[in-house]
Amino acid sequence: MIISVGVLSAIDTIVKHVANEGMHPVQIVFFRNLFGLIVLFPIFLKSGFTQLRTRRYGFHLTRGIVHSGSMISWFVALTLIPLAEATALSFIIPIYASVGAILFMGEHSEHNRWWAIALGFIGMLVILRPGFLDINLGSILVVGSAISVAASKLMVKSLARTDTPITIVFYLSLTLTIITLVPAIFFWTWPTMENWLWLILLGTGGSLAHVLQAHAYKVGEITAVEPVSYIRLLWAA
């Protein structure tokens, strides 16, 4: 999870850079998932496409729809407010995800895990001290994105019981690519040669981060893994 959130912070920086070059966030989301999908194919060619078999196509689709709203909101927010501020605001995700895991997935509620979550949340409040951040569209989008991400994380935990991390990420990338294709066309601008390289890195890093995260949820409980994601703020800064 430490490596995963580090990679996510790196690709968030790429998002801000490419957006500053004139690309619309919806188009960035499309390319991020398109290249994230392409980079997975060599893995399937080596290990076989049998990993794509699943009995939970509907659940994968539902998660893709939920996550698409979250990713679009997050990428738009990154164009409106600084990365460190957006990351700090997003730290309500571990709270939502941990509470959801306890209420809906039967995970144990251990005091040391709640202390870790509480300390991270206090750190967020220190960063968002009075006068530091005004309520604006960017902050509202981050909070909305955080709620969707928490739901998506719980879905990953459920999917990890039956499917491999690679399979989970493949269906997420496939669903998001299809969902964002049409809106991306309306905001289409051809990337520069430099931006093509950034977009390839964006897709590669995104798939890597999500595979690592799915594996983290597969081998550990959400209430144990999620507090580690607060380290993302150090990477973001």
PDB file of C-alpha atoms in Angstrom:
ATOM      1  CA  MET A   1       0.000   0.000   0.000  1.00  0.00           C
ATOM      2  CA  ILE A   2       2.927   2.352   0.684  1.00  0.00           C
ATOM      3  CA  ILE A   3       4.249   1.799  -2.846  1.00  0.00           C
ATOM      4  CA  SER A   4       0.743   2.034  -4.307  1.00  0.00           C
ATOM      5  CA  VAL A   5      -0.028   5.445  -2.817  1.00  0.00           C
ATOM      6  CA  GLY A   6       3.417   6.674  -3.863  1.00  0.00           C
ATOM      7  CA  VAL A   7       2.697   5.736  -7.464  1.00  0.00           C
ATOM      8  CA  LEU A   8      -0.771   7.333  -7.253  1.00  0.00           C
ATOM      9  CA  SER A   9       0.756  10.592  -6.064  1.00  0.00           C
ATOM     10  CA  ALA A  10       3.198  10.504  -8.971  1.00  0.00           C
ATOM     11  CA  ILE A  11       0.416  10.045 -11.521  1.00  0.00           C
ATOM     12  CA  ASP A  12      -1.610  12.813  -9.853  1.00  0.00           C
ATOM     13  CA  THR A  13       1.318  15.104 -10.584  1.00  0.00           C
ATOM     14  CA  ILE A  14       1.265  13.936 -14.216  1.00  0.00           C
ATOM     15  CA  VAL A  15      -2.466  14.721 -14.372  1.00  0.00           C
ATOM     16  CA  LYS A  16      -1.858  18.288 -13.230  1.00  0.00           C
ATOM     17  CA  HIS A  17       0.971  18.706 -15.743  1.00  0.00           C
ATOM     18  CA  VAL A  18      -0.969  17.346 -18.723  1.00  0.00           C
ATOM     19  CA  ALA A  19      -4.053  19.381 -17.760  1.00  0.00           C
ATOM     20  CA  ASN A  20      -1.915  22.513 -17.666  1.00  0.00           C
ATOM     21  CA  GLU A  21      -0.905  21.674 -21.240  1.00  0.00           C
ATOM     22  CA  GLY A  22      -4.554  22.055 -22.290  1.00  0.00           C
ATOM     23  CA  MET A  23      -6.017  18.541 -22.095  1.00  0.00           C
ATOM     24  CA  HIS A  24      -9.479  18.162 -20.549  1.00  0.00           C
ATOM     25  CA  PRO A  25      -9.701  15.941 -17.420  1.00  0.00           C
ATOM     26  CA  VAL A  26     -12.269  13.625 -19.063  1.00  0.00           C
ATOM     27  CA  GLN A  27      -9.866  12.974 -21.938  1.00  0.00           C
ATOM     28  CA  ILE A  28      -7.049  12.375 -19.451  1.00  0.00           C
ATOM     29  CA  VAL A  29      -9.216   9.793 -17.652  1.00  0.00           C
ATOM     30  CA  PHE A  30      -9.839   8.045 -20.997  1.00  0.00           C
ATOM     31  CA  PHE A  31      -6.155   7.823 -21.898  1.00  0.00           C
ATOM     32  CA  ARG A  32      -5.191   6.832 -18.376  1.00  0.00           C
ATOM     33  CA  ASN A  33      -7.482   3.795 -18.588  1.00  0.00           C
ATOM     34  CA  LEU A  34      -6.775   3.008 -22.243  1.00  0.00           C
ATOM     35  CA  PHE A  35      -3.024   2.769 -21.674  1.00  0.00           C
ATOM     36  CA  GLY A  36      -3.639   1.117 -18.315  1.00  0.00           C
ATOM     37  CA  LEU A  37      -5.568  -1.560 -20.208  1.00  0.00           C
ATOM     38  CA  ILE A  38      -2.946  -1.967 -22.927  1.00  0.00           C
ATOM     39  CA  VAL A  39      -0.117  -2.428 -20.438  1.00  0.00           C
ATOM     40  CA  LEU A  40      -1.927  -5.439 -18.933  1.00  0.00           C
ATOM     41  CA  PHE A  41      -2.066  -7.414 -22.188  1.00  0.00           C
ATOM     42  CA  PRO A  42       1.562  -8.675 -22.069  1.00  0.00           C
ATOM     43  CA  ILE A  43       0.761 -10.169 -18.671  1.00  0.00           C
ATOM     44  CA  PHE A  44      -2.231 -12.042 -20.098  1.00  0.00           C
ATOM     45  CA  LEU A  45      -0.217 -13.161 -23.130  1.00  0.00           C
ATOM     46  CA  LYS A  46       2.351 -14.696 -20.813  1.00  0.00           C
ATOM     47  CA  SER A  47       0.039 -16.239 -18.226  1.00  0.00           C
ATOM     48  CA  GLY A  48      -3.014 -16.841 -20.413  1.00  0.00           C
ATOM     49  CA  PHE A  49      -6.360 -15.125 -20.727  1.00  0.00           C
ATOM     50  CA  THR A  50      -8.000 -17.646 -18.393  1.00  0.00           C
ATOM     51  CA  GLN A  51      -7.545 -15.042 -15.649  1.00  0.00           C
ATOM     52  CA  LEU A  52     -10.327 -13.043 -17.281  1.00  0.00           C
ATOM     53  CA  ARG A  53     -12.861 -15.666 -16.333  1.00  0.00           C
ATOM     54  CA  THR A  54     -15.106 -14.484 -13.539  1.00  0.00           C
ATOM     55  CA  ARG A  55     -18.592 -15.150 -12.250  1.00  0.00           C
ATOM     56  CA  ARG A  56     -19.067 -11.553 -11.186  1.00  0.00           C
ATOM     57  CA  TYR A  57     -19.291  -9.515 -14.397  1.00  0.00           C
ATOM     58  CA  GLY A  58     -22.173  -7.429 -13.029  1.00  0.00           C
ATOM     59  CA  PHE A  59     -20.236  -6.595  -9.881  1.00  0.00           C
ATOM     60  CA  HIS A  60     -17.197  -5.548 -11.944  1.00  0.00           C
ATOM     61  CA  LEU A  61     -19.439  -3.328 -14.087  1.00  0.00           C
ATOM     62  CA  THR A  62     -21.039  -1.720 -11.035  1.00  0.00           C
ATOM     63  CA  ARG A  63     -17.642  -0.992  -9.548  1.00  0.00           C
ATOM     64  CA  GLY A  64     -16.481   0.509 -12.839  1.00  0.00           C
ATOM     65  CA  ILE A  65     -19.454   2.881 -12.927  1.00  0.00           C
ATOM     66  CA  VAL A  66     -18.884   3.965  -9.328  1.00  0.00           C
ATOM     67  CA  HIS A  67     -15.155   4.418  -9.878  1.00  0.00           C
ATOM     68  CA  SER A  68     -15.587   6.346 -13.126  1.00  0.00           C
ATOM     69  CA  GLY A  69     -17.501   9.083 -11.319  1.00  0.00           C
ATOM     70  CA  SER A  70     -14.828   9.161  -8.646  1.00  0.00           C
ATOM     71  CA  MET A  71     -11.898   9.338 -11.078  1.00  0.00           C
ATOM     72  CA  ILE A  72     -13.460  12.076 -13.219  1.00  0.00           C
ATOM     73  CA  SER A  73     -14.296  14.145 -10.114  1.00  0.00           C
ATOM     74  CA  TRP A  74     -10.759  13.662  -8.765  1.00  0.00           C
ATOM     75  CA  PHE A  75      -8.995  14.600 -12.008  1.00  0.00           C
ATOM     76  CA  VAL A  76     -11.165  17.715 -12.396  1.00  0.00           C
ATOM     77  CA  ALA A  77     -10.453  18.668  -8.773  1.00  0.00           C
ATOM     78  CA  LEU A  78      -6.695  18.378  -9.390  1.00  0.00           C
ATOM     79  CA  THR A  79      -7.007  21.121 -12.005  1.00  0.00           C
ATOM     80  CA  LEU A  80      -8.733  23.413  -9.504  1.00  0.00           C
ATOM     81  CA  ILE A  81      -6.792  23.065  -6.234  1.00  0.00           C
ATOM     82  CA  PRO A  82      -3.176  22.206  -5.247  1.00  0.00           C
ATOM     83  CA  LEU A  83      -2.259  18.518  -5.061  1.00  0.00           C
ATOM     84  CA  ALA A  84      -1.340  18.540  -1.349  1.00  0.00           C
ATOM     85  CA  GLU A  85      -4.676  20.159  -0.449  1.00  0.00           C
ATOM     86  CA  ALA A  86      -6.645  17.687  -2.537  1.00  0.00           C
ATOM     87  CA  THR A  87      -4.726  14.787  -0.989  1.00  0.00           C
ATOM     88  CA  ALA A  88      -5.363  16.073   2.533  1.00  0.00           C
ATOM     89  CA  LEU A  89      -9.078  16.387   1.848  1.00  0.00           C
ATOM     90  CA  SER A  90      -9.182  12.876   0.391  1.00  0.00           C
ATOM     91  CA  PHE A  91      -8.093  11.451   3.741  1.00  0.00           C
ATOM     92  CA  ILE A  92     -11.688  10.922   4.758  1.00  0.00           C
ATOM     93  CA  ILE A  93     -11.468   7.833   2.508  1.00  0.00           C
ATOM     94  CA  PRO A  94      -9.808   5.554   5.140  1.00  0.00           C
ATOM     95  CA  ILE A  95     -12.528   6.497   7.624  1.00  0.00           C
ATOM     96  CA  TYR A  96     -15.371   5.719   5.213  1.00  0.00           C
ATOM     97  CA  ALA A  97     -13.682   2.533   4.001  1.00  0.00           C
ATOM     98  CA  SER A  98     -12.858   1.277   7.512  1.00  0.00           C
ATOM     99  CA  VAL A  99     -16.345   1.947   8.856  1.00  0.00           C
ATOM    100  CA  GLY A 100     -17.822   0.257   5.788  1.00  0.00           C
ATOM    101  CA  ALA A 101     -15.558  -2.773   6.228  1.00  0.00           C
ATOM    102  CA  ILE A 102     -16.688  -3.161   9.847  1.00  0.00           C
ATOM    103  CA  LEU A 103     -20.401  -2.612   9.157  1.00  0.00           C
ATOM    104  CA  PHE A 104     -20.786  -4.478   5.868  1.00  0.00           C
ATOM    105  CA  MET A 105     -17.892  -6.946   5.637  1.00  0.00           C
ATOM    106  CA  GLY A 106     -17.594  -8.155   9.228  1.00  0.00           C
ATOM    107  CA  GLU A 107     -14.001  -7.032   9.852  1.00  0.00           C
ATOM    108  CA  HIS A 108     -12.887  -6.761  13.474  1.00  0.00           C
ATOM    109  CA  SER A 109     -12.753  -3.326  15.098  1.00  0.00           C
ATOM    110  CA  GLU A 110      -9.362  -3.105  16.808  1.00  0.00           C
ATOM    111  CA  HIS A 111      -8.342  -0.142  18.943  1.00  0.00           C
ATOM    112  CA  ASN A 112      -4.835   0.240  17.461  1.00  0.00           C
ATOM    113  CA  ARG A 113      -6.267   0.529  13.952  1.00  0.00           C
ATOM    114  CA  TRP A 114      -8.724   3.219  15.025  1.00  0.00           C
ATOM    115  CA  TRP A 115      -5.846   5.109  16.678  1.00  0.00           C
ATOM    116  CA  ALA A 116      -3.952   5.033  13.380  1.00  0.00           C
ATOM    117  CA  ILE A 117      -6.996   6.355  11.525  1.00  0.00           C
ATOM    118  CA  ALA A 118      -7.633   9.028  14.163  1.00  0.00           C
ATOM    119  CA  LEU A 119      -4.031  10.271  14.111  1.00  0.00           C
ATOM    120  CA  GLY A 120      -4.088  10.497  10.327  1.00  0.00           C
ATOM    121  CA  PHE A 121      -7.369  12.401  10.438  1.00  0.00           C
ATOM    122  CA  ILE A 122      -5.991  14.825  13.031  1.00  0.00           C
ATOM    123  CA  GLY A 123      -3.006  15.390  10.770  1.00  0.00           C
ATOM    124  CA  MET A 124      -5.401  16.233   7.935  1.00  0.00           C
ATOM    125  CA  LEU A 125      -7.181  18.766  10.165  1.00  0.00           C
ATOM    126  CA  VAL A 126      -3.838  20.376  11.022  1.00  0.00           C
ATOM    127  CA  ILE A 127      -3.115  20.796   7.329  1.00  0.00           C
ATOM    128  CA  LEU A 128      -6.604  22.135   6.615  1.00  0.00           C
ATOM    129  CA  ARG A 129      -6.354  24.657   9.454  1.00  0.00           C
ATOM    130  CA  PRO A 130      -8.737  27.647   9.391  1.00  0.00           C
ATOM    131  CA  GLY A 131      -7.937  29.926   6.497  1.00  0.00           C
ATOM    132  CA  PHE A 132      -5.879  27.315   4.661  1.00  0.00           C
ATOM    133  CA  LEU A 133      -8.570  26.046   2.323  1.00  0.00           C
ATOM    134  CA  ASP A 134     -11.817  27.690   1.225  1.00  0.00           C
ATOM    135  CA  ILE A 135     -14.828  25.608   0.317  1.00  0.00           C
ATOM    136  CA  ASN A 136     -14.999  25.621  -3.469  1.00  0.00           C
ATOM    137  CA  LEU A 137     -15.905  23.355  -6.360  1.00  0.00           C
ATOM    138  CA  GLY A 138     -12.541  21.579  -6.166  1.00  0.00           C
ATOM    139  CA  SER A 139     -12.949  20.645  -2.497  1.00  0.00           C
ATOM    140  CA  ILE A 140     -16.563  19.538  -3.050  1.00  0.00           C
ATOM    141  CA  LEU A 141     -15.448  17.288  -5.923  1.00  0.00           C
ATOM    142  CA  VAL A 142     -12.733  15.739  -3.738  1.00  0.00           C
ATOM    143  CA  VAL A 143     -15.228  14.890  -0.985  1.00  0.00           C
ATOM    144  CA  GLY A 144     -17.629  13.380  -3.530  1.00  0.00           C
ATOM    145  CA  SER A 145     -14.783  11.430  -5.081  1.00  0.00           C
ATOM    146  CA  ALA A 146     -13.711  10.167  -1.650  1.00  0.00           C
ATOM    147  CA  ILE A 147     -17.140   8.691  -0.938  1.00  0.00           C
ATOM    148  CA  SER A 148     -17.133   6.864  -4.287  1.00  0.00           C
ATOM    149  CA  VAL A 149     -13.560   5.622  -3.774  1.00  0.00           C
ATOM    150  CA  ALA A 150     -14.446   4.211  -0.352  1.00  0.00           C
ATOM    151  CA  ALA A 151     -17.325   2.272  -1.929  1.00  0.00           C
ATOM    152  CA  SER A 152     -14.990   1.077  -4.694  1.00  0.00           C
ATOM    153  CA  LYS A 153     -12.426  -0.118  -2.131  1.00  0.00           C
ATOM    154  CA  LEU A 154     -15.042  -2.211  -0.361  1.00  0.00           C
ATOM    155  CA  MET A 155     -15.979  -3.723  -3.714  1.00  0.00           C
ATOM    156  CA  VAL A 156     -12.312  -4.559  -4.351  1.00  0.00           C
ATOM    157  CA  LYS A 157     -12.114  -6.364  -1.033  1.00  0.00           C
ATOM    158  CA  SER A 158     -15.162  -8.413  -1.999  1.00  0.00           C
ATOM    159  CA  LEU A 159     -13.822  -9.129  -5.499  1.00  0.00           C
ATOM    160  CA  ALA A 160     -10.408 -10.122  -4.117  1.00  0.00           C
ATOM    161  CA  ARG A 161     -12.037 -13.125  -2.462  1.00  0.00           C
ATOM    162  CA  THR A 162     -12.799 -14.671  -5.853  1.00  0.00           C
ATOM    163  CA  ASP A 163     -10.693 -12.901  -8.519  1.00  0.00           C
ATOM    164  CA  THR A 164      -6.983 -12.085  -8.941  1.00  0.00           C
ATOM    165  CA  PRO A 165      -5.721  -8.480  -8.616  1.00  0.00           C
ATOM    166  CA  ILE A 166      -4.871  -8.450 -12.348  1.00  0.00           C
ATOM    167  CA  THR A 167      -8.421  -9.496 -13.226  1.00  0.00           C
ATOM    168  CA  ILE A 168      -9.920  -6.830 -10.974  1.00  0.00           C
ATOM    169  CA  VAL A 169      -7.807  -4.069 -12.515  1.00  0.00           C
ATOM    170  CA  PHE A 170      -8.460  -5.291 -16.072  1.00  0.00           C
ATOM    171  CA  TYR A 171     -12.229  -5.064 -15.759  1.00  0.00           C
ATOM    172  CA  LEU A 172     -11.991  -1.686 -14.031  1.00  0.00           C
ATOM    173  CA  SER A 173      -9.808  -0.270 -16.809  1.00  0.00           C
ATOM    174  CA  LEU A 174     -12.023  -1.793 -19.513  1.00  0.00           C
ATOM    175  CA  THR A 175     -15.216  -0.353 -18.009  1.00  0.00           C
ATOM    176  CA  LEU A 176     -13.700   3.084 -17.463  1.00  0.00           C
ATOM    177  CA  THR A 177     -12.278   3.200 -21.004  1.00  0.00           C
ATOM    178  CA  ILE A 178     -15.687   2.463 -22.496  1.00  0.00           C
ATOM    179  CA  ILE A 179     -17.556   4.873 -20.196  1.00  0.00           C
ATOM    180  CA  THR A 180     -15.205   7.815 -20.798  1.00  0.00           C
ATOM    181  CA  LEU A 181     -14.743   7.340 -24.565  1.00  0.00           C
ATOM    182  CA  VAL A 182     -17.845   9.279 -25.653  1.00  0.00           C
ATOM    183  CA  PRO A 183     -17.400  12.309 -23.357  1.00  0.00           C
ATOM    184  CA  ALA A 184     -13.676  12.380 -24.228  1.00  0.00           C
ATOM    185  CA  ILE A 185     -14.562  12.828 -27.914  1.00  0.00           C
ATOM    186  CA  PHE A 186     -16.436  16.054 -27.116  1.00  0.00           C
ATOM    187  CA  PHE A 187     -13.321  17.518 -25.462  1.00  0.00           C
ATOM    188  CA  TRP A 188     -10.801  15.959 -27.851  1.00  0.00           C
ATOM    189  CA  THR A 189      -7.438  17.576 -28.462  1.00  0.00           C
ATOM    190  CA  TRP A 190      -4.492  15.646 -29.867  1.00  0.00           C
ATOM    191  CA  PRO A 191      -1.676  15.318 -27.309  1.00  0.00           C
ATOM    192  CA  THR A 192       1.794  16.589 -28.102  1.00  0.00           C
ATOM    193  CA  MET A 193       4.616  14.060 -28.460  1.00  0.00           C
ATOM    194  CA  GLU A 194       5.746  14.834 -24.910  1.00  0.00           C
ATOM    195  CA  ASN A 195       2.220  14.413 -23.552  1.00  0.00           C
ATOM    196  CA  TRP A 196       1.891  11.020 -25.269  1.00  0.00           C
ATOM    197  CA  LEU A 197       4.812   9.856 -23.130  1.00  0.00           C
ATOM    198  CA  TRP A 198       3.240  11.303 -19.982  1.00  0.00           C
ATOM    199  CA  LEU A 199      -0.091   9.604 -20.773  1.00  0.00           C
ATOM    200  CA  ILE A 200       1.623   6.233 -21.281  1.00  0.00           C
ATOM    201  CA  LEU A 201       3.310   6.657 -17.900  1.00  0.00           C
ATOM    202  CA  LEU A 202      -0.029   7.678 -16.425  1.00  0.00           C
ATOM    203  CA  GLY A 203      -1.739   4.505 -17.624  1.00  0.00           C
ATOM    204  CA  THR A 204       1.151   2.241 -16.656  1.00  0.00           C
ATOM    205  CA  GLY A 205       1.453   3.756 -13.192  1.00  0.00           C
ATOM    206  CA  GLY A 206      -2.303   3.665 -12.652  1.00  0.00           C
ATOM    207  CA  SER A 207      -2.564  -0.044 -13.400  1.00  0.00           C
ATOM    208  CA  LEU A 208       0.501  -0.810 -11.266  1.00  0.00           C
ATOM    209  CA  ALA A 209      -0.917   1.149  -8.321  1.00  0.00           C
ATOM    210  CA  HIS A 210      -4.312  -0.542  -8.523  1.00  0.00           C
ATOM    211  CA  VAL A 211      -2.826  -4.031  -8.840  1.00  0.00           C
ATOM    212  CA  LEU A 212      -0.718  -3.393  -5.733  1.00  0.00           C
ATOM    213  CA  GLN A 213      -3.733  -1.996  -3.898  1.00  0.00           C
ATOM    214  CA  ALA A 214      -5.959  -4.931  -4.852  1.00  0.00           C
ATOM    215  CA  HIS A 215      -3.250  -7.323  -3.640  1.00  0.00           C
ATOM    216  CA  ALA A 216      -2.972  -5.359  -0.375  1.00  0.00           C
ATOM    217  CA  TYR A 217      -6.709  -5.839   0.202  1.00  0.00           C
ATOM    218  CA  LYS A 218      -6.433  -9.514  -0.725  1.00  0.00           C
ATOM    219  CA  VAL A 219      -3.786 -10.286   1.896  1.00  0.00           C
ATOM    220  CA  GLY A 220      -4.825  -7.805   4.598  1.00  0.00           C
ATOM    221  CA  GLU A 221      -7.951  -6.397   6.191  1.00  0.00           C
ATOM    222  CA  ILE A 222      -9.081  -2.936   5.059  1.00  0.00           C
ATOM    223  CA  THR A 223      -8.986  -1.549   8.606  1.00  0.00           C
ATOM    224  CA  ALA A 224      -5.313  -2.589   8.813  1.00  0.00           C
ATOM    225  CA  VAL A 225      -4.271  -1.484   5.332  1.00  0.00           C
ATOM    226  CA  GLU A 226      -6.141   1.810   4.923  1.00  0.00           C
ATOM    227  CA  PRO A 227      -4.340   3.824   7.665  1.00  0.00           C
ATOM    228  CA  VAL A 228      -1.108   3.276   5.716  1.00  0.00           C
ATOM    229  CA  SER A 229      -2.564   5.350   2.880  1.00  0.00           C
ATOM    230  CA  TYR A 230      -2.044   8.507   4.958  1.00  0.00           C
ATOM    231  CA  ILE A 231       1.609   8.281   3.861  1.00  0.00           C
ATOM    232  CA  ARG A 232       0.276   9.478   0.486  1.00  0.00           C
ATOM    233  CA  LEU A 233       0.383  13.027   1.844  1.00  0.00           C
ATOM    234  CA  LEU A 234       4.185  12.849   2.163  1.00  0.00           C
ATOM    235  CA  TRP A 235       4.452  11.642  -1.428  1.00  0.00           C
ATOM    236  CA  ALA A 236       2.038  14.356  -2.620  1.00  0.00           C
ATOM    237  CA  ALA A 237       3.961  17.135  -0.886  1.00  0.00           C
TER     238      ALA A 237
END
